[in-house]
PDB file of C-alpha atoms in Angstrom:
ATOM      1  CA  MET A 127      41.562 -62.266  51.074  1.00 87.00           C
ATOM      2  CA  ILE A 128      41.993 -66.012  51.614  1.00 89.00           C
ATOM      3  CA  TRP A 129      45.757 -67.246  53.421  1.00 90.00           C
ATOM      4  CA  THR A 130      47.359 -70.431  53.623  1.00 89.00           C
ATOM      5  CA  LYS A 131      49.463 -71.995  56.168  1.00 88.00           C
ATOM      6  CA  THR A 132      53.113 -71.549  55.220  1.00 91.00           C
ATOM      7  CA  ASP A 133      55.469 -74.790  55.713  1.00 89.00           C
ATOM      8  CA  ALA A 134      56.449 -73.288  59.170  1.00 91.00           C
ATOM      9  CA  GLY A 135      52.791 -73.129  60.263  1.00 89.00           C
ATOM     10  CA  ARG A 136      52.598 -77.214  59.215  1.00 87.00           C
ATOM     11  CA  ILE A 137      54.851 -77.565  61.221  1.00 88.00           C
ATOM     12  CA  GLU A 138      53.915 -75.534  64.076  1.00 87.00           C
ATOM     13  CA  MET A 139      50.642 -77.561  64.196  1.00 82.00           C
ATOM     14  CA  THR A 140      52.264 -80.686  65.491  1.00 80.00           C
ATOM     15  CA  ALA A 141      55.195 -78.982  67.582  1.00 84.00           C
ATOM     16  CA  ARG A 142      52.724 -76.494  69.021  1.00 85.00           C
ATOM     17  CA  THR A 143      56.203 -74.632  70.378  1.00 89.00           C
ATOM     18  CA  ARG A 144      55.012 -70.844  69.086  1.00 92.00           C
ATOM     19  CA  VAL A 145      51.756 -70.647  68.422  1.00 91.00           C
ATOM     20  CA  LYS A 146      50.002 -70.346  73.274  1.00 88.00           C
ATOM     21  CA  GLU A 147      46.606 -68.589  71.922  1.00 87.00           C
ATOM     22  CA  ARG A 148      43.842 -70.818  72.197  1.00 85.00           C
ATOM     23  CA  ALA A 149      41.876 -68.468  69.356  1.00 85.00           C
ATOM     24  CA  GLN A 150      45.177 -68.084  67.403  1.00 88.00           C
ATOM     25  CA  ARG A 151      45.670 -72.069  67.403  1.00 87.00           C
ATOM     26  CA  ASN A 152      41.868 -72.348  65.813  1.00 85.00           C
ATOM     27  CA  LEU A 153      42.844 -70.319  63.533  1.00 88.00           C
ATOM     28  CA  LEU A 154      46.178 -71.771  62.706  1.00 88.00           C
ATOM     29  CA  LEU A 155      44.246 -74.667  62.475  1.00 83.00           C
ATOM     30  CA  LEU A 156      41.242 -73.767  60.194  1.00 84.00           C
ATOM     31  CA  ILE A 157      43.122 -71.936  56.977  1.00 87.00           C
ATOM     32  CA  ASP A 158      43.523 -73.760  54.296  1.00 83.00           C
ATOM     33  CA  GLY A 159      43.990 -71.474  51.365  1.00 83.00           C
ATOM     34  CA  ALA A 160      39.972 -72.030  50.664  1.00 82.00           C
ATOM     35  CA  LYS A 161      38.231 -69.930  52.885  1.00 83.00           C
ATOM     36  CA  SER A 162      38.220 -66.286  53.175  1.00 85.00           C
ATOM     37  CA  GLU A 163      39.401 -63.741  56.350  1.00 88.00           C
ATOM     38  CA  GLU A 164      36.199 -62.385  56.428  1.00 87.00           C
ATOM     39  CA  MET A 165      34.211 -65.747  56.952  1.00 84.00           C
ATOM     40  CA  LEU A 166      37.375 -66.977  59.484  1.00 86.00           C
ATOM     41  CA  LEU A 167      36.459 -63.576  61.636  1.00 86.00           C
ATOM     42  CA  ALA A 168      32.582 -64.244  61.291  1.00 81.00           C
ATOM     43  CA  ASN A 169      32.443 -68.056  62.599  1.00 77.00           C
ATOM     44  CA  VAL A 170      35.381 -68.631  64.627  1.00 79.00           C
ATOM     45  CA  THR A 171      34.961 -67.964  68.093  1.00 80.00           C
ATOM     46  CA  GLY A 172      37.465 -65.259  69.696  1.00 85.00           C
ATOM     47  CA  VAL A 173      40.059 -64.641  66.071  1.00 89.00           C
ATOM     48  CA  THR A 174      39.969 -60.922  65.650  1.00 91.00           C
ATOM     49  CA  ILE A 175      42.798 -59.217  62.538  1.00 92.00           C
ATOM     50  CA  GLU A 176      45.213 -58.687  65.386  1.00 92.00           C
ATOM     51  CA  ASP A 177      45.603 -63.000  65.306  1.00 92.00           C
ATOM     52  CA  PHE A 178      45.714 -62.814  61.621  1.00 93.00           C
ATOM     53  CA  ARG A 179      48.439 -60.243  61.612  1.00 92.00           C
ATOM     54  CA  ALA A 180      50.266 -62.645  65.165  1.00 93.00           C
ATOM     55  CA  LEU A 181      50.434 -65.929  62.363  1.00 94.00           C
ATOM     56  CA  GLU A 182      51.894 -63.579  59.610  1.00 93.00           C
ATOM     57  CA  ALA A 183      54.641 -61.897  62.174  1.00 93.00           C
ATOM     58  CA  MET A 184      55.661 -65.857  62.885  1.00 94.00           C
ATOM     59  CA  GLY A 185      55.638 -66.553  59.750  1.00 94.00           C
ATOM     60  CA  LEU A 186      52.982 -68.829  59.904  1.00 94.00           C
ATOM     61  CA  ILE A 187      50.019 -68.102  57.242  1.00 93.00           C
ATOM     62  CA  ALA A 188      50.801 -66.117  54.068  1.00 92.00           C
ATOM     63  CA  GLN A 189      47.999 -64.439  51.738  1.00 91.00           C
ATOM     64  CA  VAL A 190      47.848 -66.194  48.977  1.00 86.00           C
ATOM     65  CA  SER A 191      48.282 -64.849  45.812  1.00 75.00           C
ATOM     66  CA  GLY A 192      45.136 -62.855  44.073  1.00 65.00           C
ATOM     67  CA  SER A 193      43.188 -63.365  46.607  1.00 55.00           C
ATOM     68  CA  GLY A 194      42.637 -59.580  47.629  1.00 55.00           C
ATOM     69  CA  SER A 195      43.840 -57.152  49.286  1.00 48.00           C
ATOM     70  CA  SER A 196      44.715 -57.712  52.928  1.00 45.00           C
ATOM     71  CA  ARG A 197      42.378 -56.101  55.471  1.00 44.00           C
ATOM     72  CA  LEU A 198      45.633 -56.778  57.883  1.00 44.00           C
ATOM     73  CA  ASN A 199      46.468 -53.123  57.327  1.00 42.00           C
ATOM     74  CA  THR A 200      43.286 -51.285  58.158  1.00 39.00           C
ATOM     75  CA  PRO A 201      41.437 -50.850  61.652  1.00 38.00           C
ATOM     76  CA  PRO A 202      39.772 -54.162  63.240  1.00 38.00           C
ATOM     77  CA  ALA A 203      36.419 -53.347  63.058  1.00 37.00           C
ATOM     78  CA  ALA A 204      34.545 -53.573  66.097  1.00 35.00           C
ATOM     79  CA  ALA A 205      32.585 -57.671  67.020  1.00 34.00           C
ATOM     80  CA  PRO A 206      29.121 -57.932  65.737  1.00 35.00           C
ATOM     81  CA  ALA A 207      26.734 -58.383  68.363  1.00 35.00           C
ATOM     82  CA  ALA A 208      25.500 -61.600  69.437  1.00 34.00           C
ATOM     83  CA  ALA A 209      22.181 -62.432  67.822  1.00 35.00           C
ATOM     84  CA  PRO A 210      19.610 -62.335  71.009  1.00 33.00           C
ATOM     85  CA  ALA A 211      18.447 -65.303  70.554  1.00 35.00           C
ATOM     86  CA  ALA A 212      22.610 -66.810  70.900  1.00 35.00           C
ATOM     87  CA  ALA A 213      22.717 -64.769  73.667  1.00 33.00           C
ATOM     88  CA  ALA A 214      19.384 -66.730  75.472  1.00 34.00           C
ATOM     89  CA  GLY A 215      21.373 -69.728  75.015  1.00 39.00           C
ATOM     90  CA  GLY A 216      19.153 -70.033  71.826  1.00 42.00           C
ATOM     91  CA  VAL A 217      20.748 -71.177  68.341  1.00 46.00           C
ATOM     92  CA  GLY A 218      19.850 -68.175  66.328  1.00 46.00           C
ATOM     93  CA  THR A 219      17.269 -67.668  64.023  1.00 47.00           C
ATOM     94  CA  PRO A 220      16.113 -70.015  60.986  1.00 48.00           C
ATOM     95  CA  VAL A 221      17.932 -70.605  57.758  1.00 46.00           C
ATOM     96  CA  ASP A 222      15.207 -70.262  55.368  1.00 45.00           C
ATOM     97  CA  PRO A 223      15.593 -72.613  52.006  1.00 43.00           C
ATOM     98  CA  GLY A 224      15.060 -70.724  50.122  1.00 46.00           C
ATOM     99  CA  GLU A 225      18.319 -68.932  50.237  1.00 51.00           C
ATOM    100  CA  LEU A 226      20.746 -71.412  52.309  1.00 60.00           C
ATOM    101  CA  ASP A 227      23.309 -68.775  52.625  1.00 70.00           C
ATOM    102  CA  TYR A 228      26.329 -70.513  53.250  1.00 73.00           C
ATOM    103  CA  ALA A 229      27.685 -67.612  55.989  1.00 74.00           C
ATOM    104  CA  LYS A 230      24.395 -67.806  58.332  1.00 79.00           C
ATOM    105  CA  PHE A 231      24.173 -71.354  57.476  1.00 81.00           C
ATOM    106  CA  THR A 232      27.238 -72.627  59.092  1.00 81.00           C
ATOM    107  CA  SER A 233      26.878 -69.872  62.466  1.00 79.00           C
ATOM    108  CA  THR A 234      23.008 -71.291  62.812  1.00 85.00           C
ATOM    109  CA  LEU A 235      25.285 -74.838  62.261  1.00 88.00           C
ATOM    110  CA  THR A 236      28.103 -73.991  64.657  1.00 84.00           C
ATOM    111  CA  GLN A 237      26.222 -72.418  67.158  1.00 85.00           C
ATOM    112  CA  MET A 238      23.343 -75.327  67.183  1.00 89.00           C
ATOM    113  CA  ILE A 239      26.563 -78.119  67.478  1.00 88.00           C
ATOM    114  CA  SER A 240      28.037 -76.180  70.095  1.00 84.00           C
ATOM    115  CA  SER A 241      24.518 -75.266  72.674  1.00 85.00           C
ATOM    116  CA  GLU A 242      22.951 -78.877  71.588  1.00 89.00           C
ATOM    117  CA  LEU A 243      25.937 -81.154  71.575  1.00 88.00           C
ATOM    118  CA  GLY A 244      29.102 -79.583  73.437  1.00 83.00           C
ATOM    119  CA  LEU A 245      31.946 -80.937  73.286  1.00 80.00           C
ATOM    120  CA  ARG A 246      30.742 -84.346  71.806  1.00 85.00           C
ATOM    121  CA  GLY A 247      29.807 -81.813  68.995  1.00 85.00           C
ATOM    122  CA  PHE A 248      33.711 -81.494  68.210  1.00 85.00           C
ATOM    123  CA  THR A 249      34.070 -83.320  65.744  1.00 88.00           C
ATOM    124  CA  LEU A 250      31.394 -81.786  63.718  1.00 90.00           C
ATOM    125  CA  THR A 251      31.660 -78.257  64.586  1.00 85.00           C
ATOM    126  CA  LEU A 252      35.798 -79.170  62.848  1.00 86.00           C
ATOM    127  CA  ALA A 253      33.833 -80.610  59.286  1.00 88.00           C
ATOM    128  CA  VAL A 254      31.458 -77.675  59.817  1.00 85.00           C
ATOM    129  CA  GLU A 255      35.496 -74.843  59.428  1.00 81.00           C
ATOM    130  CA  LYS A 256      36.448 -78.244  56.640  1.00 83.00           C
ATOM    131  CA  ALA A 257      33.420 -78.031  54.790  1.00 81.00           C
ATOM    132  CA  SER A 258      33.626 -75.454  51.119  1.00 77.00           C
ATOM    133  CA  THR A 259      29.908 -75.497  49.643  1.00 79.00           C
ATOM    134  CA  ILE A 260      26.511 -75.557  51.132  1.00 80.00           C
ATOM    135  CA  GLU A 261      26.574 -79.518  49.780  1.00 84.00           C
ATOM    136  CA  GLU A 262      28.891 -80.142  52.334  1.00 86.00           C
ATOM    137  CA  LEU A 263      27.839 -78.185  54.785  1.00 85.00           C
ATOM    138  CA  ARG A 264      24.013 -79.833  54.255  1.00 89.00           C
ATOM    139  CA  ASP A 265      25.643 -83.071  55.309  1.00 92.00           C
ATOM    140  CA  VAL A 266      27.467 -81.734  58.396  1.00 92.00           C
ATOM    141  CA  ALA A 267      23.912 -80.645  59.007  1.00 92.00           C
ATOM    142  CA  ASP A 268      22.748 -84.194  58.612  1.00 93.00           C
ATOM    143  CA  ARG A 269      24.984 -85.821  61.262  1.00 94.00           C
ATOM    144  CA  THR A 270      24.372 -83.286  63.543  1.00 94.00           C
ATOM    145  CA  ILE A 271      20.631 -84.002  63.420  1.00 94.00           C
ATOM    146  CA  GLU A 272      21.264 -87.373  63.777  1.00 95.00           C
ATOM    147  CA  GLN A 273      23.761 -87.320  66.690  1.00 94.00           C
ATOM    148  CA  ILE A 274      20.854 -85.111  68.361  1.00 94.00           C
ATOM    149  CA  ARG A 275      18.179 -87.197  67.724  1.00 94.00           C
ATOM    150  CA  SER A 276      19.910 -89.938  69.006  1.00 94.00           C
ATOM    151  CA  ARG A 277      21.354 -87.835  72.531  1.00 93.00           C
ATOM    152  CA  LYS A 278      18.493 -86.136  72.827  1.00 93.00           C
ATOM    153  CA  GLY A 279      15.631 -87.715  71.315  1.00 94.00           C
ATOM    154  CA  GLU A 280      13.017 -86.794  68.051  1.00 95.00           C
ATOM    155  CA  PRO A 281      11.241 -83.534  69.415  1.00 94.00           C
ATOM    156  CA  ALA A 282      14.813 -82.556  69.856  1.00 93.00           C
ATOM    157  CA  ALA A 283      15.692 -83.276  66.309  1.00 93.00           C
ATOM    158  CA  HIS A 284      13.224 -82.468  64.614  1.00 93.00           C
ATOM    159  CA  LYS A 285      13.669 -78.547  66.354  1.00 93.00           C
ATOM    160  CA  ALA A 286      17.511 -79.096  64.900  1.00 92.00           C
ATOM    161  CA  ARG A 287      15.905 -79.124  61.332  1.00 91.00           C
ATOM    162  CA  ARG A 288      13.034 -76.376  61.813  1.00 90.00           C
ATOM    163  CA  MET A 289      16.228 -74.390  62.933  1.00 88.00           C
ATOM    164  CA  LEU A 290      18.053 -74.912  60.086  1.00 86.00           C
ATOM    165  CA  TYR A 291      16.313 -75.630  57.084  1.00 83.00           C
ATOM    166  CA  GLY A 292      12.974 -73.977  58.032  1.00 79.00           C
ATOM    167  CA  GLY A 293       9.155 -75.173  57.799  1.00 64.00           C
TER     168      GLY A 293
END
């Protein structure tokens, strides 16, 4: 299912009067009429089905017509367990360049930005969430690697490159 902001949702983004929960604000920010519910649930930390329900109940988001059936009427699934490398402070497993998968690449890149750049990587994190193709993600990945290189040196950039592209 794909969601879009309603006029009220767009107004809320600037007014900031109704949505107080951080996860819901982040979700509202990232809903763009292109990313699927599953993609957002898998890649946005702290977001649950209940956050979609709450935004829909406030009239801030609506289903894009023809985007499939809603999962909102199904019981929430258990949150996926964190990858061992991520739980240990790493950035996940390398993405195999032969099968560059959007969701896996997005997850690895987002974790890398957070662990390597912290808050300095905020705009890169937003760019990852905005990206809708592998090519756009590769552009963000290249910018991320360059920022890691400039802040932490070539060895850290090389490690990041290997983590994202393998080899």
